[in-house]
Every structure is written in structure tokens, then in C-alpha cells.
Amino acid sequence: MFEARLASTLTLKRIVDALREILNQSTLDCSDTGIQMQAMDNSHVSLVSLCLRKEYFEKYKCNRNISLGLDLKSLTKVLKCANGDDAVTIKAADKADKVELSFESAGKERTADYELRLLNLDQEHLAIPETEYNCVVHMPATEFARICRDMATFSESVVIACSKEGIKFSASGEMGAANIKLSETTKGEVSIQVDEPVALSFAGRYLSTFTRATPLAEKVKIGLAPDVPLLVEYPIEDYGYIRYYLAPKVDD
Amino acid sequence: KKIQGSIRNYFSAK
């Protein structure tokens, strides 16, 4: 038996919004410690990893590990039926072929239950190695979203170069070129830790997709190391995260 | 010219 209750549907809506552009379907792996999900996009260029520890939930019960294969489009449709300030309870029996979502209005005067058919997804799990990133940058999530949007105007390819001087985003195309550089701020809005400078090239379209998670977090963490995927991490309060990994572009 | 790498080249199957 699995049961998890969140005080606000809004955060769940935001989590699904952060996933659904990159994934159509996904399996939530529920255990007694919380919920995990990991999936590659269709073209296997990026990987998204979601972790919600049980402390994130108002109520959490999971007697036995259970995998819930969900169609994210269908889940979005169900979430549209709920108000952001409704409480939501997700329930599934052991070996169930459906999941139940119950919404309760803030004043408890309205309840609504929905059933969603579960999918049997054959999802491949990848081992994500522990990586020491040479450059770790924290910046406001809205700033990162703005940079990705502005870069997209110029080119499909974005170079991210990080050194002690700052982090620089560059894009150049037929129209011209764009360079945006952020330095560390004294107020701590932007922090930049650099062991070795790193410069890598990425597909801007994926970076833009990752910024769908912007409403979830004030700050985004970016990790860069030579010849490994970029890490873009959005914390979910103190109880979890969405991490996106993006394979760099490499010389032909 | 740069080409897009695959995430599978970096993360192996469990």
C-alpha cells in the first residue's frame, strides 16, 4: 500500500510541469524513504532525476516498494482539475493497475477523486557516477531562465565557460553573437566555485527545457567538469531535487 | 564541427 499526501497541489503541478516537456511517460519508484524517478529524453541526450524524500510529504506510507508508471499528459489533465491550494493524496494498492488522486479544498468542503490507469513501462535505469565538478555555480533560477531564453535567439548551440572571473554563456549564429557574463556577487545571489576553468558546448534547446523547473526553486545549481554531462539542479524545498544532466557537444 | 553526444556515453546501465 502506498499513500502520500501533500498540503498543496501547486508544488506537484510544478514538478510535473518541470518533467513533461522532456518526458511523455515515466515511472515513479516509491519506497519507504520517498519517491525517485529517473528517465532519459527520447533522443537520449539528457537525463532527468527526481527525488522527493518522505519528509516532503504531510503524510507518507509505503509498506512495500512500488513502481507507478505514469503518462504525464494524463497526469497533467488530472492536476488541471485541482486548485493549487487543494491538498492532494496519491494512493495505490500493491500490484495495482491504477493510482488514485484525491483532492481536498483548503476549507475541506469539497473533495474530488480521480483514478489514473498505470502503465507498464520498461524503463532503463542508468548509474549516475559521483562527480567532482570543477566548477559549481549557484544563481537565481530566474536569471538562468532568462539567459537560456536570450541565448536561444542567437544559436542552437550554447558555450558555457566558467573560470574564477565568472561564468560566461555564448551563442553565435547567422544573426550575430551573444555573450552574457555573470560574476560572483557580494550579496551571494551568484556564487562561483572554480578548481579548474571549464568550457563546454551544449544544445540550447535542452537548457531551455530544464528551465521549466524555475518556479520550483529560488536558486539553481550548475555543475561543470571536462567531458562530462552538465548538471542543472533545482532543489525542492529542503526535501528533494530535480537534477537534469545534459551530454556536451563533442568534436566530430 | 561539434556533434551532440549521448548521455549513454557517460552513464552506464545499472
Tab-separated table of N, CA and C in Angstrom, chain A residues 147-148 150-160 168-180 202 204:
chain	number	residue	atom	x	y	z
A	147	ILE	N	18.796	33.854	-19.245
A	147	ILE	CA	19.990	33.654	-20.078
A	147	ILE	C	19.710	32.614	-21.166
A	148	CYS	N	19.086	31.501	-20.786
A	148	CYS	CA	18.793	30.440	-21.770
A	148	CYS	C	17.881	30.974	-22.866
A	150	ASP	N	17.563	34.118	-23.842
A	150	ASP	CA	18.276	35.093	-24.668
A	150	ASP	C	19.288	34.419	-25.602
A	151	MET	N	19.916	33.353	-25.125
A	151	MET	CA	20.883	32.627	-25.952
A	151	MET	C	20.182	31.991	-27.163
A	152	ALA	N	18.954	31.502	-26.911
A	152	ALA	CA	18.208	30.775	-27.951
A	152	ALA	C	17.930	31.661	-29.170
A	153	THR	N	17.908	32.962	-28.963
A	153	THR	CA	17.674	33.893	-30.067
A	153	THR	C	18.807	33.824	-31.090
A	154	PHE	N	20.003	33.473	-30.619
A	154	PHE	CA	21.189	33.582	-31.470
A	154	PHE	C	21.662	32.268	-32.084
A	155	SER	N	21.539	31.196	-31.305
A	155	SER	CA	22.066	29.939	-31.831
A	155	SER	C	21.473	28.748	-31.096
A	156	GLU	N	21.529	27.610	-31.747
A	156	GLU	CA	21.068	26.376	-31.129
A	156	GLU	C	22.117	25.867	-30.134
A	157	SER	N	23.346	26.313	-30.329
A	157	SER	CA	24.447	25.825	-29.513
A	157	SER	C	24.883	26.907	-28.516
A	158	VAL	N	25.074	26.515	-27.271
A	158	VAL	CA	25.483	27.487	-26.250
A	158	VAL	C	26.786	27.009	-25.614
A	159	VAL	N	27.759	27.901	-25.572
A	159	VAL	CA	29.008	27.553	-24.894
A	159	VAL	C	28.941	28.116	-23.476
A	160	ILE	N	29.181	27.248	-22.505
A	160	ILE	CA	29.250	27.711	-21.115
A	160	ILE	C	30.710	27.595	-20.684
A	168	LYS	N	30.445	32.430	-18.192
A	168	LYS	CA	30.080	33.127	-19.427
A	168	LYS	C	29.285	32.195	-20.338
A	169	PHE	N	28.187	32.714	-20.844
A	169	PHE	CA	27.342	31.989	-21.801
A	169	PHE	C	27.508	32.666	-23.151
A	170	SER	N	27.791	31.903	-24.189
A	170	SER	CA	27.985	32.481	-25.517
A	170	SER	C	27.210	31.697	-26.555
A	171	ALA	N	26.670	32.444	-27.508
A	171	ALA	CA	25.984	31.820	-28.642
A	171	ALA	C	26.269	32.664	-29.865
A	172	SER	N	26.579	32.016	-30.985
A	172	SER	CA	26.766	32.810	-32.195
A	172	SER	C	26.146	32.092	-33.378
A	173	GLY	N	25.491	32.875	-34.214
A	173	GLY	CA	24.803	32.311	-35.360
A	173	GLY	C	24.770	33.294	-36.502
A	174	GLU	N	23.853	33.066	-37.441
A	174	GLU	CA	23.776	33.920	-38.639
A	174	GLU	C	23.464	35.370	-38.291
A	175	MET	N	22.641	35.544	-37.278
A	175	MET	CA	22.207	36.886	-36.910
A	175	MET	C	23.331	37.687	-36.254
A	176	GLY	N	24.180	36.998	-35.532
A	176	GLY	CA	25.244	37.671	-34.791
A	176	GLY	C	25.626	36.836	-33.599
A	177	ALA	N	26.086	37.495	-32.541
A	177	ALA	CA	26.579	36.756	-31.385
A	177	ALA	C	26.099	37.369	-30.083
A	178	ALA	N	25.988	36.525	-29.066
A	178	ALA	CA	25.588	36.990	-27.738
A	178	ALA	C	26.550	36.442	-26.702
A	179	ASN	N	26.933	37.292	-25.772
A	179	ASN	CA	27.780	36.864	-24.665
A	179	ASN	C	27.205	37.431	-23.374
A	180	ILE	N	26.944	36.579	-22.423
A	180	ILE	CA	26.461	37.055	-21.126
A	180	ILE	C	27.414	36.517	-20.067
A	202	PHE	N	26.799	23.129	-25.419
A	202	PHE	CA	25.556	22.383	-25.178
A	202	PHE	C	24.455	22.811	-26.134
A	204	GLY	N	21.148	24.371	-26.759
A	204	GLY	CA	20.364	25.345	-26.007
A	204	GLY	C	18.922	24.937	-25.785
